Coordinates of C-alpha atoms and ligand atoms in Angstrom, one line a residue:
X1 CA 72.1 -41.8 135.8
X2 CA 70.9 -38.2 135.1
X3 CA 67.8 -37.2 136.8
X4 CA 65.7 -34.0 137.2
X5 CA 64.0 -33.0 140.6
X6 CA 61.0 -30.7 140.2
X7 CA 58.9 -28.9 142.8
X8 CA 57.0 -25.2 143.7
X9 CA 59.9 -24.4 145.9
X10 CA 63.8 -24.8 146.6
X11 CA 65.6 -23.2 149.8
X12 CA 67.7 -20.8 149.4
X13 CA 66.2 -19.2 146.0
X14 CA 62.5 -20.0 147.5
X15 CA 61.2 -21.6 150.7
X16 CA 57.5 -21.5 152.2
X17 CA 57.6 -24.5 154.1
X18 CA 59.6 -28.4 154.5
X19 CA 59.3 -28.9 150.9
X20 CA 61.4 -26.2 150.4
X21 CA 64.5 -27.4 152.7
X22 CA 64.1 -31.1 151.2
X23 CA 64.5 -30.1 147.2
X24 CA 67.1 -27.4 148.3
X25 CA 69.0 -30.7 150.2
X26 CA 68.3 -33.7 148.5
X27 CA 70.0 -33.1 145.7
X28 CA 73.3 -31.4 147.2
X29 CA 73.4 -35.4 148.6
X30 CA 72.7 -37.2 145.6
X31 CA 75.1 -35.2 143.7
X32 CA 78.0 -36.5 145.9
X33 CA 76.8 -39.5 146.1
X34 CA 77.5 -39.1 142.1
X35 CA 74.2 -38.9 140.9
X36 CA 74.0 -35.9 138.1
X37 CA 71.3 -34.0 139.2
X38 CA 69.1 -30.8 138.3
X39 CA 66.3 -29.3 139.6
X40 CA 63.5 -27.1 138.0
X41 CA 61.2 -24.8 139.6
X42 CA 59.3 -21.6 138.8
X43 CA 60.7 -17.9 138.5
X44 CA 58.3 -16.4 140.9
X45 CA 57.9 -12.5 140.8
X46 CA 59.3 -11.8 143.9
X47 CA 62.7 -14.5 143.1
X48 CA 65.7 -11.7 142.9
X49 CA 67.9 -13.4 139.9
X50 CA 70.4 -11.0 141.0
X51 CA 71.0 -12.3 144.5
X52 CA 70.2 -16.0 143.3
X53 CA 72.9 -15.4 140.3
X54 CA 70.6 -16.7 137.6
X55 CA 71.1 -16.1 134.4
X56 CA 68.6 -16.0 130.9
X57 CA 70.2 -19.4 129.1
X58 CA 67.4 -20.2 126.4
X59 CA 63.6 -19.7 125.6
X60 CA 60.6 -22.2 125.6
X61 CA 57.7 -22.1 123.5
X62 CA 54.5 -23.7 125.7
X63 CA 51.3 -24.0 124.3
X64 CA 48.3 -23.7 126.3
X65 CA 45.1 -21.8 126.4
X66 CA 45.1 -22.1 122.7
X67 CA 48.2 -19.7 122.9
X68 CA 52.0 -20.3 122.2
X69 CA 53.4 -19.3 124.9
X70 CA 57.0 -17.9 126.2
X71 CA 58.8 -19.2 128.8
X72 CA 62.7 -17.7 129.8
X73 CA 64.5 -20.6 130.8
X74 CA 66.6 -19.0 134.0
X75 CA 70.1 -21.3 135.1
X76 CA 71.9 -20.9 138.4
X77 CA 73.3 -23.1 140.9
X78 CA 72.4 -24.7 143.8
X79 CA 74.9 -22.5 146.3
X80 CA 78.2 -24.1 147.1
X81 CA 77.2 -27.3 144.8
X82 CA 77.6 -27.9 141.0
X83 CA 73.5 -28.9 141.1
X84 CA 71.8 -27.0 138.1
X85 CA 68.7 -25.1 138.6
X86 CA 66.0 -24.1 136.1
X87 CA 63.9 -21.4 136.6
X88 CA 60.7 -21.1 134.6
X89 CA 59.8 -17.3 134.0
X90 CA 56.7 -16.0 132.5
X91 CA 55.1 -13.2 133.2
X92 CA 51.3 -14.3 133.5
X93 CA 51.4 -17.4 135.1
X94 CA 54.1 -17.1 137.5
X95 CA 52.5 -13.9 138.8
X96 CA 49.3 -12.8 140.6
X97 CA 48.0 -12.7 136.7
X98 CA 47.4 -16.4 137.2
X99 CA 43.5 -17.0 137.3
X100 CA 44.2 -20.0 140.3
X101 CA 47.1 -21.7 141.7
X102 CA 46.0 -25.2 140.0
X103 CA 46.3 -22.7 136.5
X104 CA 49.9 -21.9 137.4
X105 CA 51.3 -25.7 138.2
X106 CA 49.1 -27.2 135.1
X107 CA 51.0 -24.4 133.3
X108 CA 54.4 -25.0 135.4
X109 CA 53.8 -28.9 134.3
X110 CA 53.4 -28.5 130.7
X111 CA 56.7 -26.1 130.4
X112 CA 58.6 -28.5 132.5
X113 CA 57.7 -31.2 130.0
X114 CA 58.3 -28.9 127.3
X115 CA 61.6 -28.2 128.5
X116 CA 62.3 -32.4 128.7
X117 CA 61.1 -32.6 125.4
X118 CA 64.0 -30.4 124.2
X119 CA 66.1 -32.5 126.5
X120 CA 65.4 -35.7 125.1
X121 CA 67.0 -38.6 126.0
X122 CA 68.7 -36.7 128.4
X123 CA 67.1 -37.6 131.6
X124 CA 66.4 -41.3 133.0
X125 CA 64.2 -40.6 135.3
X126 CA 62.0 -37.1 136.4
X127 CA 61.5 -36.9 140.4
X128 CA 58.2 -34.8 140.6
X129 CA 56.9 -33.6 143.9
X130 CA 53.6 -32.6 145.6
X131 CA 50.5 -31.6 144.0
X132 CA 52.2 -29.1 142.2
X133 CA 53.7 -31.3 139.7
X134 CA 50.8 -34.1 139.8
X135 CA 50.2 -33.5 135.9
X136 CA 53.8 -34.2 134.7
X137 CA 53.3 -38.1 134.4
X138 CA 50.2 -37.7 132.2
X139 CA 51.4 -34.8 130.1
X140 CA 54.8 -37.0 129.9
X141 CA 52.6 -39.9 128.4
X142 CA 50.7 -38.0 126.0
X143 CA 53.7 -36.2 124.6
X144 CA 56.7 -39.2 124.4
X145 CA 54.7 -42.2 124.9
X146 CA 56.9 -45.4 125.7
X147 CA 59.9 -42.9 125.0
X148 CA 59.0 -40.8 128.2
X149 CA 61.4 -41.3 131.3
X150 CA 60.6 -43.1 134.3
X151 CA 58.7 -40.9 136.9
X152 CA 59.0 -41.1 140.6
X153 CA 55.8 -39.2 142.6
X154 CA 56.7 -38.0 146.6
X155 CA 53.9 -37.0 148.1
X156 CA 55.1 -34.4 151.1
X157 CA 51.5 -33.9 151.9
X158 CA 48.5 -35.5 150.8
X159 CA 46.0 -33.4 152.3
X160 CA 47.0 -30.5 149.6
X161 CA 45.5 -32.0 146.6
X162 CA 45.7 -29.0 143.7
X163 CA 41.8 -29.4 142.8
X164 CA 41.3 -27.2 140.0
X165 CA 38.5 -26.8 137.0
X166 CA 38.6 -29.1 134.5
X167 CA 38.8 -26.6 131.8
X168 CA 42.5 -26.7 132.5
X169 CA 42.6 -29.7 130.7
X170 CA 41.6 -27.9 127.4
X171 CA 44.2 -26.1 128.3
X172 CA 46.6 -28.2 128.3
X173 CA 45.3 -29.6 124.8
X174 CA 43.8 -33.0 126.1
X175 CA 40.8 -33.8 124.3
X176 CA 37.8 -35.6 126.4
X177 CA 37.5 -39.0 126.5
X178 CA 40.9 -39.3 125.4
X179 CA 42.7 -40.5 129.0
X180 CA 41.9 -43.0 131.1
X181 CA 43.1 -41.4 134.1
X182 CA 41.8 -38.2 133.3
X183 CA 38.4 -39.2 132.8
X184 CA 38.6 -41.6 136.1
X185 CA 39.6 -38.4 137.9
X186 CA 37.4 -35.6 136.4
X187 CA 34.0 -38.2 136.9
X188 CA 33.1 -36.1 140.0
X189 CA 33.5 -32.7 138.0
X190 CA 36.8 -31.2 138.9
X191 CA 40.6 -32.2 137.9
X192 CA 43.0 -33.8 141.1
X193 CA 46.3 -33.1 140.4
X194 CA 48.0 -35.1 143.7
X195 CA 45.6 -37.9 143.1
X196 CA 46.7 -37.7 139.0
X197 CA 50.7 -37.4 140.3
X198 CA 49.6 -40.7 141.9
X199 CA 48.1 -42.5 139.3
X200 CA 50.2 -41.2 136.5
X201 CA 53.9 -42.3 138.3
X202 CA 55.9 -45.3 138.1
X203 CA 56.5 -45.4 141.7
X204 CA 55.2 -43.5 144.8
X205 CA 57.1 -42.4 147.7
X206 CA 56.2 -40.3 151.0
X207 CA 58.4 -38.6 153.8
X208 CA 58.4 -40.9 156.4
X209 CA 57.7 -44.6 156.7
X210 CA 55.1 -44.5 159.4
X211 CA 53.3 -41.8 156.8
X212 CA 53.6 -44.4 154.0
X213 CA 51.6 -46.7 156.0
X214 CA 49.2 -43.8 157.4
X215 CA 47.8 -43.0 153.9
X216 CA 47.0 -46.4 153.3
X217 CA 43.5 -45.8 155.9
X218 CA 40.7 -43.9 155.9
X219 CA 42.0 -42.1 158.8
X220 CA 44.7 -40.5 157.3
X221 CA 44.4 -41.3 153.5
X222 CA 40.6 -40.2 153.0
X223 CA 39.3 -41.2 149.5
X224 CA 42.8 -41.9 148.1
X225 CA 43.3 -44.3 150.7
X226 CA 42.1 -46.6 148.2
X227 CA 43.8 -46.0 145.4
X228 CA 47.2 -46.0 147.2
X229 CA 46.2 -49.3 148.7
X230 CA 46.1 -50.3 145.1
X231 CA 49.2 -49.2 144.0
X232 CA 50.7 -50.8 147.8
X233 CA 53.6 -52.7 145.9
X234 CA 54.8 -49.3 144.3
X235 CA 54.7 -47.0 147.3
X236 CA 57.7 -46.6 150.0
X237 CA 58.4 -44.1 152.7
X238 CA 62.0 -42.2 153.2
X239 CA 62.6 -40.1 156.4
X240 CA 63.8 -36.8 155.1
X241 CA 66.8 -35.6 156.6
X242 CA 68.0 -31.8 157.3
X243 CA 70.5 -30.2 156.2
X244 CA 72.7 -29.2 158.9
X245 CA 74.5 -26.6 157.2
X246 CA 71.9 -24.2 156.8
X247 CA 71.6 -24.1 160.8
X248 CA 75.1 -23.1 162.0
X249 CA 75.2 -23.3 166.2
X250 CA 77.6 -23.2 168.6
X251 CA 75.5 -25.8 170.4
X252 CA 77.5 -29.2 170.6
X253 CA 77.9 -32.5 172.7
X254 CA 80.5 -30.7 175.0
X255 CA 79.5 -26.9 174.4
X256 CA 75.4 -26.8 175.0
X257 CA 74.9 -26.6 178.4
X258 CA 77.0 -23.4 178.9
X259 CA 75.8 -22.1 175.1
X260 CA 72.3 -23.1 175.8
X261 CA 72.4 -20.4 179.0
X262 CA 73.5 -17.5 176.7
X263 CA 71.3 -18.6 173.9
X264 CA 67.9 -18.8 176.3
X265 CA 68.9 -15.7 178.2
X266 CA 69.4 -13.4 175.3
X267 CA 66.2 -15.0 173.8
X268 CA 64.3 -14.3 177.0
X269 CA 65.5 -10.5 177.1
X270 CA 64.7 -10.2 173.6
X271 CA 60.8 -11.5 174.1
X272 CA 60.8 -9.6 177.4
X273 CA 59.6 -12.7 179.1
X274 CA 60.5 -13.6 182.7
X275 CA 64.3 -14.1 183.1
X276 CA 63.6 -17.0 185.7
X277 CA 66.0 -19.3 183.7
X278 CA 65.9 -22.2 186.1
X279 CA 62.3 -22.5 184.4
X280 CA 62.4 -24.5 181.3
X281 CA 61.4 -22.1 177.9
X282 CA 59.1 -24.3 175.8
X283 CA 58.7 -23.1 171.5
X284 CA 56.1 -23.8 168.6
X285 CA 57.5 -22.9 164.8
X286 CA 55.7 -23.8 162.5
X287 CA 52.5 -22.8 160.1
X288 CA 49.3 -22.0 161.9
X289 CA 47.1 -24.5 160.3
X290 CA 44.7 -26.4 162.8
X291 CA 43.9 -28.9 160.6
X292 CA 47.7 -30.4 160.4
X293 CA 49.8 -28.9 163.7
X294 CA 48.0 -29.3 166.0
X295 CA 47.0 -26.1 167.6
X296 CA 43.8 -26.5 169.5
X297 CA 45.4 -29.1 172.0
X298 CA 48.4 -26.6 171.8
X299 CA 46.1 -24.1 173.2
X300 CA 44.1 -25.7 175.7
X301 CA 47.2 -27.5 177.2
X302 CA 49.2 -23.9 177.6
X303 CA 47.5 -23.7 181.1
X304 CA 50.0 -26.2 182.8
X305 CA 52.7 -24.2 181.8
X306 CA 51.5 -20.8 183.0
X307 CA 50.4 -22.7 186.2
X308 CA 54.1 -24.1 186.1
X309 CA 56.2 -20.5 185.5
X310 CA 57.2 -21.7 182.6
X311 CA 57.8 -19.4 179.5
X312 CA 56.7 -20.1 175.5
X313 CA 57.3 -18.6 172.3
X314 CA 55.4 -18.9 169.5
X315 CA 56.7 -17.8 166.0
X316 CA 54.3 -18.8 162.7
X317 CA 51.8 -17.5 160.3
X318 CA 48.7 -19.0 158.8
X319 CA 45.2 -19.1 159.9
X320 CA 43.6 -15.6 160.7
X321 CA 41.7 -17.2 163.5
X322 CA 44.3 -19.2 165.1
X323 CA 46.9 -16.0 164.6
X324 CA 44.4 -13.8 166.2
X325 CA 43.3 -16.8 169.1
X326 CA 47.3 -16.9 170.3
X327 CA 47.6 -12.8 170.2
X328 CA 44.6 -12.8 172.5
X329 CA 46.4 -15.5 174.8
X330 CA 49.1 -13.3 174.9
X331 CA 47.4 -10.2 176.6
X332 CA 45.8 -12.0 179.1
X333 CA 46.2 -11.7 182.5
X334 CA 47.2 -15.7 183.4
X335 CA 50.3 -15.7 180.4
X336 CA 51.0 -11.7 180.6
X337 CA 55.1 -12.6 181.6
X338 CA 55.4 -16.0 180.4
X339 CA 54.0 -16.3 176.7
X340 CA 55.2 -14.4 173.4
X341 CA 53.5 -14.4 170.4
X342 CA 54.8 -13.9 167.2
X343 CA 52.9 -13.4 163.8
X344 CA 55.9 -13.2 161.2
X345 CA 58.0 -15.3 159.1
X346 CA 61.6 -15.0 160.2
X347 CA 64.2 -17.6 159.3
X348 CA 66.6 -16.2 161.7
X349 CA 64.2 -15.7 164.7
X350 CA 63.3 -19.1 163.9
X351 CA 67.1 -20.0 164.5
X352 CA 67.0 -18.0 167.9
X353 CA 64.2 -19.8 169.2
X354 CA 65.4 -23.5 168.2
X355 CA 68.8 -22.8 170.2
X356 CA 67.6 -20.6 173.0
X357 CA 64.7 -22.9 174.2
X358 CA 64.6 -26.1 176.2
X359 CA 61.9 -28.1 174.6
X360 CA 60.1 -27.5 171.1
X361 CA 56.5 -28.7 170.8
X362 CA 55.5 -30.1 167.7
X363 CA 51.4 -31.6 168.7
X364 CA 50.9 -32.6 164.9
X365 CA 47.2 -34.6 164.3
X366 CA 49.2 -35.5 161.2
X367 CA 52.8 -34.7 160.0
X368 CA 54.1 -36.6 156.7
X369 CA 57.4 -36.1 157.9
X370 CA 58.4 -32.7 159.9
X371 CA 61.5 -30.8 159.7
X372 CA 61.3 -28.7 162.9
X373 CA 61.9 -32.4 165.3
X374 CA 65.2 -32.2 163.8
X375 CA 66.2 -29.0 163.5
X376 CA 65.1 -28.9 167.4
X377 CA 67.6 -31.7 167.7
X378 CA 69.9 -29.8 166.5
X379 CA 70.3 -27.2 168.7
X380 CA 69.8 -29.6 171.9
X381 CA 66.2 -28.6 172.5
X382 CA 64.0 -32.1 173.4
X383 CA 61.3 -31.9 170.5
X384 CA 57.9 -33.0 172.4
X385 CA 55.7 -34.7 169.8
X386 CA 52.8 -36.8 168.6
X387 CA 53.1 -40.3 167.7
X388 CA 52.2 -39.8 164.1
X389 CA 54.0 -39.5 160.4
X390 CA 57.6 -38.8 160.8
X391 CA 57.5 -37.5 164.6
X392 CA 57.0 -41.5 165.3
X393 CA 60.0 -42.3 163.3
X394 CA 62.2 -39.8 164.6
X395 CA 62.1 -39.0 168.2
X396 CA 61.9 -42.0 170.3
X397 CA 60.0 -41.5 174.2
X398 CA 63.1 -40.4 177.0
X399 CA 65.7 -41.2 174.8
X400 CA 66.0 -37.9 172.6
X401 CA 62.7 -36.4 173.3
X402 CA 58.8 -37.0 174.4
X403 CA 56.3 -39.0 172.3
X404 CA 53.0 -38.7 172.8
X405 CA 50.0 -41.6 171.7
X406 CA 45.8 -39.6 171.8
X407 CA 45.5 -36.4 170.0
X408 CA 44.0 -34.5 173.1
X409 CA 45.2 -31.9 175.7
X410 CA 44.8 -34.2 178.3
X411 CA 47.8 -36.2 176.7
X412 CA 49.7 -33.3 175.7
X413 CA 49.3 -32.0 179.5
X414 CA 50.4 -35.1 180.5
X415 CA 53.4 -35.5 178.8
X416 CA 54.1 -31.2 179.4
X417 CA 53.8 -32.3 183.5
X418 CA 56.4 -35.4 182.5
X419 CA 59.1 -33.0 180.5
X420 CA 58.5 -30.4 183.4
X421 CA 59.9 -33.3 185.8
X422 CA 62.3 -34.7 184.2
X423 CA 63.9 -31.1 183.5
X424 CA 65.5 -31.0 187.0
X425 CA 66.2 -34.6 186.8
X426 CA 70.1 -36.3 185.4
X427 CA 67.9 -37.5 182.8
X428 CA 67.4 -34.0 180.9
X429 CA 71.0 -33.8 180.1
X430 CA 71.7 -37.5 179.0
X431 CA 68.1 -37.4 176.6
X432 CA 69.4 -33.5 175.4
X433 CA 73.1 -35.7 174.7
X434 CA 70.9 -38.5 172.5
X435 CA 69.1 -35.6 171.1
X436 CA 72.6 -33.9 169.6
X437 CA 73.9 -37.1 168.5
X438 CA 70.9 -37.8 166.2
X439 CA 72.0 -37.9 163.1
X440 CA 69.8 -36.9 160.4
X441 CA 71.8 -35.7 157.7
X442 CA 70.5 -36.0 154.4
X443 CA 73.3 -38.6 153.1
X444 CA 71.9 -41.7 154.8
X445 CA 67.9 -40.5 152.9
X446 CA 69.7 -39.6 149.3
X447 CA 71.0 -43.2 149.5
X448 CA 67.9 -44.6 149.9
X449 CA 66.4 -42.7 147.2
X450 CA 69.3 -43.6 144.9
X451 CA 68.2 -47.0 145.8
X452 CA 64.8 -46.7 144.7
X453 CA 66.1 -44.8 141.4
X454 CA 67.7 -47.6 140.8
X455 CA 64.8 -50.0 141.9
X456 CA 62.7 -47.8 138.8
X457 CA 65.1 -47.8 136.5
X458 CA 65.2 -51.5 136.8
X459 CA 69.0 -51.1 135.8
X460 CA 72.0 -49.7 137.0
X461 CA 73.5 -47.0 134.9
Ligands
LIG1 P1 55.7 -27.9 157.0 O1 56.5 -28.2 155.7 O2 54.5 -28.8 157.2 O3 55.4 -26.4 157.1 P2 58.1 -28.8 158.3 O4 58.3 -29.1 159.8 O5 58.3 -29.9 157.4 O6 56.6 -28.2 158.2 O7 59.0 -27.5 157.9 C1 58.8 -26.3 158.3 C2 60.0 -25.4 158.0 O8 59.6 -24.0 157.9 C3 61.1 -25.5 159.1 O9 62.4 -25.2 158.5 C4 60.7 -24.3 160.0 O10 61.7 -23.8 160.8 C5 60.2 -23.3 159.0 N1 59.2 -22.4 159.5 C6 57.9 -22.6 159.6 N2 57.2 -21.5 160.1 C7 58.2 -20.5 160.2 C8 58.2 -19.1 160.6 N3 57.0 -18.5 161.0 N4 59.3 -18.5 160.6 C9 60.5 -19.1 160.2 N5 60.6 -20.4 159.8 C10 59.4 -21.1 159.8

């Protein structure tokens, strides 16, 4: 079975969020499972080929825009695996040149199926991702037919749709009137390239199971609720896992409660916050985007810690509003010595706060899966979350962490009061044991996907 992964991003060589860690993981997994595996993505401006060790292997030729475009087909390897990696360069869509984003992924999506054309017969089945590559099944059909390979769509987010004009469609060279799906999705005057991904696939999956269900209501689903629930008997959920080598700690089963000290006080001195370390240090990572993490209970729950002594770090990047809201918190007189507030991206920071905290906040209104849970784990730092998405099938209530039902501050308080507790209780250290022998390594999820490859190819080959 030879199959090729495609997404916006792919950790090391380019990471802005989850997605990033999954399609740099996943298929490390797969490929020792024995699955042959490559992965696509684009050659972004600021991608070093240098440091990535990607070299120019061969030249596409993409039309679009009533142009014959070139594309440098980059190669490299996933680091310490023998996974291929495409990289897509060209030089005005891949750039700030790019009129939108939706212009650079309907462009990304007609190279990548440029680039299986000239591969055919070489792939069984194309494992597209996100919005990004949402036009990949349709371009797929319009170009090979019957002959195309099978196509599986995950959707790590469904609230990003990729709505662009509909003039991309010209484009792309599809002629009005001439798709079904097309003309279904462009009735209300603009192209959906998540809710085409969806239509256009063989088989849907999401990050979590709980998620999978999620989508299927109004609630969480909105307007594509519907046309999920109608593709129900194609659409699975699979926890994604983490990859625990990219977080190397000195934080085990027998080590963490001596490492944990060190970690928190150097942390502590480092943020210049209060060195009262019998006070537990609670941590946010993540993006600053209200509508998904969280952040207004986040906020108006912070009070019970300050009224507690306790410290928290923020790290993350996002909303002006909500970075600016959290500086302000940070200056004022009630959180002066107890709160640090951090506007960066900083992978390694990031590391410093997972092992040098005591529990890691995660207040999602809706996360499709989440990473940080895990990562959290990882380090021996009880991950506080909301029932929702992957949270719920992750971290079960006192046994490796805190699970809370209402999105609302009042249950978030609550459940900050309980953790507070149970800090100077025997129970921290038996849940922060549970916590470190959670496994989530990405071997038990790349089975189930090779399952469900298999389950689409309808044949095992
Ligand atoms: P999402 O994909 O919704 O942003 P996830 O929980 O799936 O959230 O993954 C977030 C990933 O990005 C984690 O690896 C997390 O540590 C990392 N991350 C998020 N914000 C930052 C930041 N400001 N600095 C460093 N790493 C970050």
């Amino acid at each position: 079975m030879k199959v090729l992964i495609t997404a916006s991003e792919m950790f090391p060589i380019y990471k802005l969020g989850g997605l990033g860690d999954v399609i740099g993981s996943l298929p490390k997994a797969l490929d020792s499972l024995g699955v042959n595996v490559d992965v696509i993505i684009p050659f972004y401006h600021s991608i070093d080929a240098a440091n990535s060790h990607a070299y120019k292997s061969f030249e596409l030729i993409v039309p679009f825009n009533n142009k014959s475009n070139v594309v440098q087909v980059y190669k490299c390897k996933i680091p310490k695996s023998s996974v291929n990696v495409f990289l897509l360069k060209n030089d005005t869509y891949f750039s700030s040149k790019a009129k939108s984003e939706t212009e650079t992924f309907v462009f990304f999506d007609k190279a990548v199926v440029e680039y299986i054309k000239l591969n055919f017969n070489t792939y069984d089945l194309i494992h597209c991702n996100d919005w990004h590559t949402g036009m990949i099944p349709n371009f797929l059909k319009e170009e090979l037919g019957r002959e195309r390979p099978k196509v599986l769509f995950t959707i790590h987010n469904l609230m990003y749709q990729g709505v662009g004009d509909t003039s991309l469609l010209k484009d792309s060279g599809i002629v009005p009137g001439s798709n079904k799906l097309i003309d279904f999705d462009t009735m209300d005057g603009d192209l959906n390239m998540l809710m085409q991904g969806i239509l256009g696939c063989d088989f849907i999956s999401t990050v979590s199971p709980t998620y999978a269900n999620e989508i299927l209501t109004l609630k969480y689903g909105g307007f594509l609720s519907s046309i999920l629930k109608d593709r129900v008997g194609c659409l699975t959920g699979i926890l994604n896992g983490i990859d625990y080598t990219s977080f190397p700690t000195d934080i085990n089963d027998s080590t963490w409660l001596t490492k944990k000290k060190n970690h928190k006080k150097s942390l502590l001195n480092k943020l210049k916050l209060s060195t009262n370390s019998e006070k537990p240090l609670f941590s946010f990572v993540g993006r600053l985007d209200n509508g998904q993490k969280g952040l207004d209970i986040l906020y108006d729950a912070l009070p019970v810690l300050a009224k507690n002594d306790c410290n928290f770090v923020l790290l993350g990047t996002g909303d002006p509003v909500w970075e600016a809201k959290f500086k302000k918190l940070a200056t004022s007189k009630e959180f002066k010595n107890n709160v640090s507030i951090n506007i960066s991206f900083n992978l390694d920071f990031a590391n410093s706060i997972y092992a040098g905290s005591d529990f890691f906040l995660v207040p999602s209104k809706y996360e499709p899966c989440g990473l940080t849970q895990m990562i959290s784990m990882h380090y021996g730092t009880l991950p506080i979350v909301r029932s929702t998405g992957g949270l719920k099938d992750s971290v079960h209530h006192l046994h490796n962490g805190f699970v809370f039902e209402d999105y609302s501050a009042k249950a978030l308080k609550d459940v900050l009061e309980k953790s507070i507790v149970i800090y100077n209780t025997v129970q921290y250290p038996l849940m922060v044991s549970n916590a470190l022998q959670t496994d989530f390594s990405w071997i038990k999820s790349a089975k189930s996907y090779l399952n469900l490859y298999v389950q689409i190819l309808g044949k095992i080959s």
